[in-house]
Amino acid sequence: MTTKININGDIQDEAFISILDHGFLFGDSIYEVICTSQGKPCFLNEHLNRLYASASGISLEIPNTSKEIKEQIQNTLNSAENDESYIRIIVTRGIGEVDIDPSSCLNPNIIIFVKGIPQIPAESYRKGVSIALVSIKRNSADSLNPAVKTGNYLNNVLARIEAQKMGAEDAIMVNSLGQLTEGTTSNLFFVKGGRLLTPVKECGILSGITREKIIQIAHKNGITLEEGKWSSEELFNAEEIFLSGTVKKIMPVTVLDNRPVGKGIPGPITQKIMKLYSELLDSLD
Ligand code: PLP
């Protein structure tokens, strides 16, 4: 698997960023993660639309058009020659003074990082993973809005550390009102009374591209899906839980706070969504 890094159009095996870049100094950046399927970036338009929306969310103007970014992604993929790739697009505020004021940053840096797709053990999908409800709250939408995919992930890093201390692989955060939000790099779904439930965007979540696809799949296949506001207690009575994200796709959760979820194995609705999502990816041209 080859790694290639494209910085502002220049493709290298290794690349370095200035310590004066405000992305490094202040987490003043945005990003997207895209995976290829059959060599082609999946849901590219959706990801680029979110990239521009995130840029607008932090008042950052991306100097390139989405057509130019698509060309640069393709150049980087061609240079890496992987069968399948993980693509990370990062746009930073750029180099400026060592001062929080962004007005000294005149040129955003656009980085396209391409590498092989991280291999998640098949066992995780077969047996499910463990999560913990952590005390760290998801950023509230009126501070650092989770809908904006910024490079400032410290909120989620702290949640992941807390989950690991509790012996779990990932964390679920609630918002300041105690409503369920999402995982550290994934959206949350759970099943109760045969209905598929997921926190509504207003709870303060990233509007995941995978989440949107799952909602469409559920509607098309007669699975009752409800977006809403739920307290953490609801999760403890869930029959099934799964996480969704570009890299992990649909990941069953079988342990919550060291206790089994439902029967302790991936449930039927989770398995159905896994199959339908995998068919969707296979059907893309
Ligand atoms: N929520 C958060 C906080 C994330 O970081 C991610 C992905 O990185 C997701 C949800 C899932 O989003 P997507 O399905 O677009 O990958």
mmCIF file of C-alpha atoms and ligand atoms in Angstrom:
data_model
loop_
_atom_site.group_PDB
_atom_site.id
_atom_site.type_symbol
_atom_site.label_atom_id
_atom_site.label_comp_id
_atom_site.label_asym_id
_atom_site.label_seq_id
_atom_site.Cartn_x
_atom_site.Cartn_y
_atom_site.Cartn_z
ATOM 1 C CA MET A 1 0.000 0.000 0.000
ATOM 2 C CA THR A 2 1.435 3.351 -1.032
ATOM 3 C CA THR A 3 1.038 6.685 0.682
ATOM 4 C CA LYS A 4 1.072 9.882 -1.388
ATOM 5 C CA ILE A 5 0.604 13.396 -0.113
ATOM 6 C CA ASN A 6 -0.527 16.249 -2.309
ATOM 7 C CA ILE A 7 0.186 19.703 -0.886
ATOM 8 C CA ASN A 8 -1.266 22.487 -3.026
ATOM 9 C CA GLY A 9 -0.869 20.358 -6.157
ATOM 10 C CA ASP A 10 2.605 18.978 -5.421
ATOM 11 C CA ILE A 11 2.543 15.179 -4.881
ATOM 12 C CA GLN A 12 5.223 13.607 -2.669
ATOM 13 C CA ASP A 13 5.843 10.406 -0.663
ATOM 14 C CA GLU A 14 6.441 12.472 2.449
ATOM 15 C CA ALA A 15 5.362 15.990 3.289
ATOM 16 C CA PHE A 16 5.797 18.521 6.056
ATOM 17 C CA ILE A 17 3.702 21.404 7.230
ATOM 18 C CA SER A 18 4.997 24.568 8.866
ATOM 19 C CA ILE A 19 4.564 24.890 12.600
ATOM 20 C CA LEU A 20 3.249 28.379 11.806
ATOM 21 C CA ASP A 21 0.226 26.909 10.040
ATOM 22 C CA HIS A 22 -2.846 27.780 12.101
ATOM 23 C CA GLY A 23 -4.183 24.287 11.453
ATOM 24 C CA PHE A 24 -1.298 23.033 13.591
ATOM 25 C CA LEU A 25 -1.298 25.902 16.092
ATOM 26 C CA PHE A 26 -5.034 26.204 16.737
ATOM 27 C CA GLY A 27 -6.817 23.289 15.038
ATOM 28 C CA ASP A 28 -7.958 25.958 12.579
ATOM 29 C CA SER A 29 -8.741 23.646 9.675
ATOM 30 C CA ILE A 30 -11.439 21.468 8.159
ATOM 31 C CA TYR A 31 -11.283 18.016 6.633
ATOM 32 C CA GLU A 32 -13.041 15.137 4.914
ATOM 33 C CA VAL A 33 -12.355 11.414 4.762
ATOM 34 C CA ILE A 34 -13.407 9.497 1.672
ATOM 35 C CA CYS A 35 -12.857 5.832 0.775
ATOM 36 C CA THR A 36 -12.725 4.404 -2.704
ATOM 37 C CA SER A 37 -14.834 1.471 -3.858
ATOM 38 C CA GLN A 38 -13.661 -0.286 -7.040
ATOM 39 C CA GLY A 39 -10.958 2.414 -7.197
ATOM 40 C CA LYS A 40 -13.394 5.341 -7.320
ATOM 41 C CA PRO A 41 -14.049 7.784 -4.463
ATOM 42 C CA CYS A 42 -17.455 6.982 -2.947
ATOM 43 C CA PHE A 43 -20.030 9.736 -2.557
ATOM 44 C CA LEU A 44 -17.452 12.309 -3.691
ATOM 45 C CA ASN A 45 -19.968 15.078 -4.402
ATOM 46 C CA GLU A 46 -21.556 14.665 -0.966
ATOM 47 C CA HIS A 47 -18.127 14.856 0.713
ATOM 48 C CA LEU A 48 -17.051 17.912 -1.291
ATOM 49 C CA ASN A 49 -20.339 19.660 -0.552
ATOM 50 C CA ARG A 50 -19.724 19.060 3.155
ATOM 51 C CA LEU A 51 -16.121 20.284 2.799
ATOM 52 C CA TYR A 52 -17.335 23.605 1.362
ATOM 53 C CA ALA A 53 -20.057 23.821 4.031
ATOM 54 C CA SER A 54 -17.433 23.245 6.747
ATOM 55 C CA ALA A 55 -15.234 25.941 5.180
ATOM 56 C CA SER A 56 -18.124 28.368 5.295
ATOM 57 C CA GLY A 57 -18.792 27.281 8.916
ATOM 58 C CA ILE A 58 -15.354 28.581 9.927
ATOM 59 C CA SER A 59 -15.313 31.559 7.498
ATOM 60 C CA LEU A 60 -12.561 30.004 5.409
ATOM 61 C CA GLU A 61 -12.556 30.486 1.675
ATOM 62 C CA ILE A 62 -11.269 27.492 -0.260
ATOM 63 C CA PRO A 63 -9.346 28.977 -3.195
ATOM 64 C CA ASN A 64 -10.055 25.999 -5.476
ATOM 65 C CA THR A 65 -13.208 24.893 -7.234
ATOM 66 C CA SER A 66 -14.612 21.452 -6.511
ATOM 67 C CA LYS A 67 -13.661 20.456 -10.109
ATOM 68 C CA GLU A 68 -10.026 21.374 -9.344
ATOM 69 C CA ILE A 69 -10.108 19.432 -6.067
ATOM 70 C CA LYS A 70 -11.565 16.402 -7.892
ATOM 71 C CA GLU A 71 -8.707 16.580 -10.423
ATOM 72 C CA GLN A 72 -6.120 16.768 -7.649
ATOM 73 C CA ILE A 73 -7.724 13.787 -5.865
ATOM 74 C CA GLN A 74 -7.561 11.787 -9.093
ATOM 75 C CA ASN A 75 -3.905 12.779 -9.695
ATOM 76 C CA THR A 76 -3.015 11.653 -6.169
ATOM 77 C CA LEU A 77 -4.912 8.355 -6.544
ATOM 78 C CA ASN A 78 -3.168 7.735 -9.877
ATOM 79 C CA SER A 79 0.196 8.410 -8.279
ATOM 80 C CA ALA A 80 -0.492 6.030 -5.340
ATOM 81 C CA GLU A 81 -1.762 3.178 -7.556
ATOM 82 C CA ASN A 82 -3.516 1.401 -4.654
ATOM 83 C CA ASP A 83 -6.392 -0.981 -5.408
ATOM 84 C CA GLU A 84 -8.477 0.860 -2.846
ATOM 85 C CA SER A 85 -7.563 4.070 -1.029
ATOM 86 C CA TYR A 86 -8.338 6.149 2.009
ATOM 87 C CA ILE A 87 -8.406 9.827 1.013
ATOM 88 C CA ARG A 88 -8.136 12.625 3.570
ATOM 89 C CA ILE A 89 -8.608 16.194 2.352
ATOM 90 C CA ILE A 90 -7.430 18.820 4.823
ATOM 91 C CA VAL A 91 -7.767 22.558 4.302
ATOM 92 C CA THR A 92 -5.909 24.623 6.877
ATOM 93 C CA ARG A 93 -6.094 28.363 7.520
ATOM 94 C CA GLY A 94 -2.453 28.496 6.372
ATOM 95 C CA ILE A 95 0.710 30.089 7.706
ATOM 96 C CA GLY A 96 0.357 33.181 9.874
ATOM 97 C CA GLU A 97 1.580 34.927 12.993
ATOM 98 C CA VAL A 98 1.762 32.944 16.254
ATOM 99 C CA ASP A 99 -1.452 34.653 17.264
ATOM 100 C CA ILE A 100 -5.019 33.432 17.207
ATOM 101 C CA ASP A 101 -6.073 36.216 14.822
ATOM 102 C CA PRO A 102 -6.598 34.440 11.474
ATOM 103 C CA SER A 103 -6.223 37.624 9.401
ATOM 104 C CA SER A 104 -2.449 37.083 9.040
ATOM 105 C CA CYS A 105 -3.133 33.785 7.210
ATOM 106 C CA LEU A 106 -3.389 34.648 3.535
ATOM 107 C CA ASN A 107 -3.099 31.276 1.809
ATOM 108 C CA PRO A 108 -4.981 28.174 2.958
ATOM 109 C CA ASN A 109 -3.048 24.931 2.519
ATOM 110 C CA ILE A 110 -4.889 22.138 0.705
ATOM 111 C CA ILE A 111 -3.578 18.711 1.535
ATOM 112 C CA ILE A 112 -4.809 15.484 -0.047
ATOM 113 C CA PHE A 113 -3.480 12.473 1.803
ATOM 114 C CA VAL A 114 -3.913 9.094 0.094
ATOM 115 C CA LYS A 115 -3.045 5.743 1.667
ATOM 116 C CA GLY A 116 -4.374 2.182 1.770
ATOM 117 C CA ILE A 117 -7.696 1.731 3.556
ATOM 118 C CA PRO A 118 -7.089 0.841 7.247
ATOM 119 C CA GLN A 119 -7.986 -2.826 7.710
ATOM 120 C CA ILE A 120 -10.610 -3.360 10.394
ATOM 121 C CA PRO A 121 -10.552 -6.962 11.706
ATOM 122 C CA ALA A 122 -13.392 -9.096 10.272
ATOM 123 C CA GLU A 123 -13.973 -10.253 13.853
ATOM 124 C CA SER A 124 -15.135 -6.758 14.840
ATOM 125 C CA TYR A 125 -17.938 -6.991 12.266
ATOM 126 C CA ARG A 126 -18.769 -10.582 13.247
ATOM 127 C CA LYS A 127 -18.789 -10.091 17.009
ATOM 128 C CA GLY A 128 -19.373 -6.354 17.358
ATOM 129 C CA VAL A 129 -17.375 -3.798 19.338
ATOM 130 C CA SER A 130 -17.685 -2.266 22.803
ATOM 131 C CA ILE A 131 -18.652 1.298 23.604
ATOM 132 C CA ALA A 132 -19.038 3.375 26.755
ATOM 133 C CA LEU A 133 -21.216 6.348 27.560
ATOM 134 C CA VAL A 134 -18.708 8.926 28.704
ATOM 135 C CA SER A 135 -18.998 11.998 30.917
ATOM 136 C CA ILE A 136 -17.337 14.277 28.332
ATOM 137 C CA LYS A 137 -20.132 16.165 26.575
ATOM 138 C CA ARG A 138 -20.319 16.711 22.823
ATOM 139 C CA ASN A 139 -19.483 20.329 21.924
ATOM 140 C CA SER A 140 -22.663 22.332 21.864
ATOM 141 C CA ALA A 141 -23.777 23.604 18.465
ATOM 142 C CA ASP A 142 -23.426 27.210 19.614
ATOM 143 C CA SER A 143 -19.752 26.803 20.543
ATOM 144 C CA LEU A 144 -17.895 24.550 18.090
ATOM 145 C CA ASN A 145 -20.737 23.140 16.016
ATOM 146 C CA PRO A 146 -20.314 19.366 15.535
ATOM 147 C CA ALA A 147 -21.968 19.779 12.117
ATOM 148 C CA VAL A 148 -18.765 21.490 10.959
ATOM 149 C CA LYS A 149 -16.026 18.930 10.345
ATOM 150 C CA THR A 150 -13.081 20.859 11.727
ATOM 151 C CA GLY A 151 -9.578 19.638 12.496
ATOM 152 C CA ASN A 152 -10.237 20.460 16.146
ATOM 153 C CA TYR A 153 -11.161 17.023 17.491
ATOM 154 C CA LEU A 154 -9.990 17.413 21.067
ATOM 155 C CA ASN A 155 -13.551 16.989 22.353
ATOM 156 C CA ASN A 156 -13.654 13.567 20.695
ATOM 157 C CA VAL A 157 -10.085 12.656 21.647
ATOM 158 C CA LEU A 158 -10.933 13.241 25.321
ATOM 159 C CA ALA A 159 -14.088 11.133 24.958
ATOM 160 C CA ARG A 160 -12.054 8.311 23.364
ATOM 161 C CA ILE A 161 -9.491 8.437 26.204
ATOM 162 C CA GLU A 162 -12.284 8.210 28.775
ATOM 163 C CA ALA A 163 -13.870 5.257 26.936
ATOM 164 C CA GLN A 164 -10.544 3.440 26.793
ATOM 165 C CA LYS A 165 -10.093 3.942 30.538
ATOM 166 C CA MET A 166 -13.512 2.286 30.944
ATOM 167 C CA GLY A 167 -12.292 -0.682 28.875
ATOM 168 C CA ALA A 168 -14.321 0.202 25.768
ATOM 169 C CA GLU A 169 -13.212 0.689 22.185
ATOM 170 C CA ASP A 170 -15.241 3.828 21.508
ATOM 171 C CA ALA A 171 -17.287 6.479 23.272
ATOM 172 C CA ILE A 172 -20.813 7.794 22.937
ATOM 173 C CA MET A 173 -21.293 11.382 24.038
ATOM 174 C CA VAL A 174 -24.444 13.144 25.164
ATOM 175 C CA ASN A 175 -24.974 16.895 24.718
ATOM 176 C CA SER A 176 -25.359 19.435 27.520
ATOM 177 C CA LEU A 177 -29.074 18.500 27.769
ATOM 178 C CA GLY A 178 -28.208 14.826 28.285
ATOM 179 C CA GLN A 179 -29.432 13.836 24.815
ATOM 180 C CA LEU A 180 -27.555 11.147 22.876
ATOM 181 C CA THR A 181 -25.390 12.544 20.078
ATOM 182 C CA GLU A 182 -22.734 10.376 18.412
ATOM 183 C CA GLY A 183 -19.465 8.467 18.671
ATOM 184 C CA THR A 184 -15.996 9.995 18.381
ATOM 185 C CA THR A 185 -15.802 9.394 14.621
ATOM 186 C CA SER A 186 -19.175 7.865 13.873
ATOM 187 C CA ASN A 187 -22.925 8.345 14.048
ATOM 188 C CA LEU A 188 -25.114 6.331 16.380
ATOM 189 C CA PHE A 189 -28.079 4.076 15.529
ATOM 190 C CA PHE A 190 -30.036 1.799 17.854
ATOM 191 C CA VAL A 191 -33.061 -0.473 17.663
ATOM 192 C CA LYS A 192 -36.027 -0.470 20.054
ATOM 193 C CA GLY A 193 -39.271 -2.336 19.487
ATOM 194 C CA GLY A 194 -38.087 -3.178 15.987
ATOM 195 C CA ARG A 195 -37.704 0.528 15.064
ATOM 196 C CA LEU A 196 -34.374 1.985 13.981
ATOM 197 C CA LEU A 197 -33.589 5.176 15.911
ATOM 198 C CA THR A 198 -30.883 7.814 15.449
ATOM 199 C CA PRO A 199 -30.270 11.200 17.103
ATOM 200 C CA VAL A 200 -31.679 14.075 15.058
ATOM 201 C CA LYS A 201 -29.191 16.669 13.731
ATOM 202 C CA GLU A 202 -30.439 19.301 16.221
ATOM 203 C CA CYS A 203 -28.915 17.235 19.052
ATOM 204 C CA GLY A 204 -25.518 18.432 17.750
ATOM 205 C CA ILE A 205 -23.949 15.820 15.486
ATOM 206 C CA LEU A 206 -21.976 15.628 12.291
ATOM 207 C CA SER A 207 -24.398 14.917 9.484
ATOM 208 C CA GLY A 208 -22.609 11.756 8.390
ATOM 209 C CA ILE A 209 -22.668 10.803 4.728
ATOM 210 C CA THR A 210 -23.009 7.139 5.794
ATOM 211 C CA ARG A 211 -25.854 8.150 8.157
ATOM 212 C CA GLU A 212 -27.707 9.799 5.259
ATOM 213 C CA LYS A 213 -27.273 6.677 3.107
ATOM 214 C CA ILE A 214 -28.597 4.474 5.951
ATOM 215 C CA ILE A 215 -31.668 6.702 6.320
ATOM 216 C CA GLN A 216 -32.330 6.362 2.566
ATOM 217 C CA ILE A 217 -31.757 2.579 2.699
ATOM 218 C CA ALA A 218 -34.188 2.245 5.638
ATOM 219 C CA HIS A 219 -36.897 4.228 3.831
ATOM 220 C CA LYS A 220 -36.474 2.225 0.617
ATOM 221 C CA ASN A 221 -36.539 -1.149 2.374
ATOM 222 C CA GLY A 222 -39.483 -0.719 4.712
ATOM 223 C CA ILE A 223 -37.394 -0.369 7.895
ATOM 224 C CA THR A 224 -39.078 2.097 10.260
ATOM 225 C CA LEU A 225 -36.575 4.816 11.061
ATOM 226 C CA GLU A 226 -37.019 7.685 13.463
ATOM 227 C CA GLU A 227 -34.726 10.670 14.032
ATOM 228 C CA GLY A 228 -35.248 12.101 17.505
ATOM 229 C CA LYS A 229 -33.977 13.266 20.873
ATOM 230 C CA TRP A 230 -33.212 10.478 23.306
ATOM 231 C CA SER A 231 -31.665 10.288 26.743
ATOM 232 C CA SER A 232 -28.833 7.893 27.483
ATOM 233 C CA GLU A 233 -31.217 5.555 29.391
ATOM 234 C CA GLU A 234 -32.813 4.683 26.045
ATOM 235 C CA LEU A 235 -29.539 3.195 24.886
ATOM 236 C CA PHE A 236 -29.343 0.844 27.868
ATOM 237 C CA ASN A 237 -32.645 -0.761 26.811
ATOM 238 C CA ALA A 238 -31.681 -1.008 23.135
ATOM 239 C CA GLU A 239 -32.096 -4.360 21.394
ATOM 240 C CA GLU A 240 -29.331 -3.503 18.926
ATOM 241 C CA ILE A 241 -26.780 -0.708 18.486
ATOM 242 C CA PHE A 242 -24.490 0.144 15.593
ATOM 243 C CA LEU A 243 -22.122 2.929 14.557
ATOM 244 C CA SER A 244 -21.737 4.334 11.050
ATOM 245 C CA GLY A 245 -18.876 6.105 9.296
ATOM 246 C CA THR A 246 -16.975 6.260 6.030
ATOM 247 C CA VAL A 247 -14.108 3.999 7.144
ATOM 248 C CA LYS A 248 -15.897 1.593 9.505
ATOM 249 C CA LYS A 249 -19.102 1.600 7.391
ATOM 250 C CA ILE A 250 -21.662 -0.183 9.624
ATOM 251 C CA MET A 251 -20.099 -1.461 12.854
ATOM 252 C CA PRO A 252 -22.246 -3.528 15.220
ATOM 253 C CA VAL A 253 -21.965 -2.702 18.927
ATOM 254 C CA THR A 254 -22.517 -5.630 21.275
ATOM 255 C CA VAL A 255 -21.192 -4.250 24.564
ATOM 256 C CA LEU A 256 -22.317 -1.030 26.257
ATOM 257 C CA ASP A 257 -20.620 -0.039 29.525
ATOM 258 C CA ASN A 258 -19.321 -3.621 29.942
ATOM 259 C CA ARG A 259 -22.827 -5.124 29.587
ATOM 260 C CA PRO A 260 -24.166 -7.020 26.553
ATOM 261 C CA VAL A 261 -26.467 -5.197 24.154
ATOM 262 C CA GLY A 262 -29.583 -7.318 23.477
ATOM 263 C CA LYS A 263 -28.414 -10.898 22.989
ATOM 264 C CA GLY A 264 -24.776 -9.792 22.843
ATOM 265 C CA ILE A 265 -24.464 -10.478 19.119
ATOM 266 C CA PRO A 266 -25.094 -8.267 16.046
ATOM 267 C CA GLY A 267 -28.898 -8.185 15.692
ATOM 268 C CA PRO A 268 -31.080 -8.774 12.612
ATOM 269 C CA ILE A 269 -31.721 -5.116 11.716
ATOM 270 C CA THR A 270 -28.008 -4.298 12.045
ATOM 271 C CA GLN A 271 -27.148 -7.246 9.803
ATOM 272 C CA LYS A 272 -29.766 -6.220 7.259
ATOM 273 C CA ILE A 273 -28.399 -2.647 7.107
ATOM 274 C CA MET A 274 -24.826 -4.008 6.808
ATOM 275 C CA LYS A 275 -25.869 -6.128 3.821
ATOM 276 C CA LEU A 276 -27.869 -3.367 2.122
ATOM 277 C CA TYR A 277 -25.058 -0.817 2.606
ATOM 278 C CA SER A 278 -22.497 -3.220 1.196
ATOM 279 C CA GLU A 279 -24.781 -3.807 -1.822
ATOM 280 C CA LEU A 280 -25.081 -0.041 -2.267
ATOM 281 C CA LEU A 281 -21.274 0.318 -2.366
ATOM 282 C CA ASP A 282 -20.995 -2.560 -4.849
ATOM 283 C CA SER A 283 -23.605 -0.964 -7.093
ATOM 284 C CA LEU A 284 -21.728 2.350 -7.478
ATOM 285 C CA ASP A 285 -20.092 2.884 -10.855
HETATM 286 N N1 PLP B 1 -19.451 11.823 13.491
HETATM 287 C C1 PLP B 1 -18.186 12.230 13.639
HETATM 288 C C2 PLP B 1 -17.820 13.046 14.839
HETATM 289 C C3 PLP B 1 -17.201 11.886 12.687
HETATM 290 O O1 PLP B 1 -15.939 12.286 12.847
HETATM 291 C C4 PLP B 1 -17.584 11.086 11.584
HETATM 292 C C5 PLP B 1 -16.594 10.711 10.589
HETATM 293 O O2 PLP B 1 -15.429 10.952 10.717
HETATM 294 C C6 PLP B 1 -18.905 10.672 11.472
HETATM 295 C C7 PLP B 1 -19.827 11.068 12.441
HETATM 296 C C8 PLP B 1 -19.361 9.827 10.303
HETATM 297 O O3 PLP B 1 -19.427 10.611 9.140
HETATM 298 P P1 PLP B 1 -19.282 9.971 7.703
HETATM 299 O O4 PLP B 1 -20.320 8.914 7.597
HETATM 300 O O5 PLP B 1 -19.538 11.104 6.767
HETATM 301 O O6 PLP B 1 -17.899 9.419 7.603
#
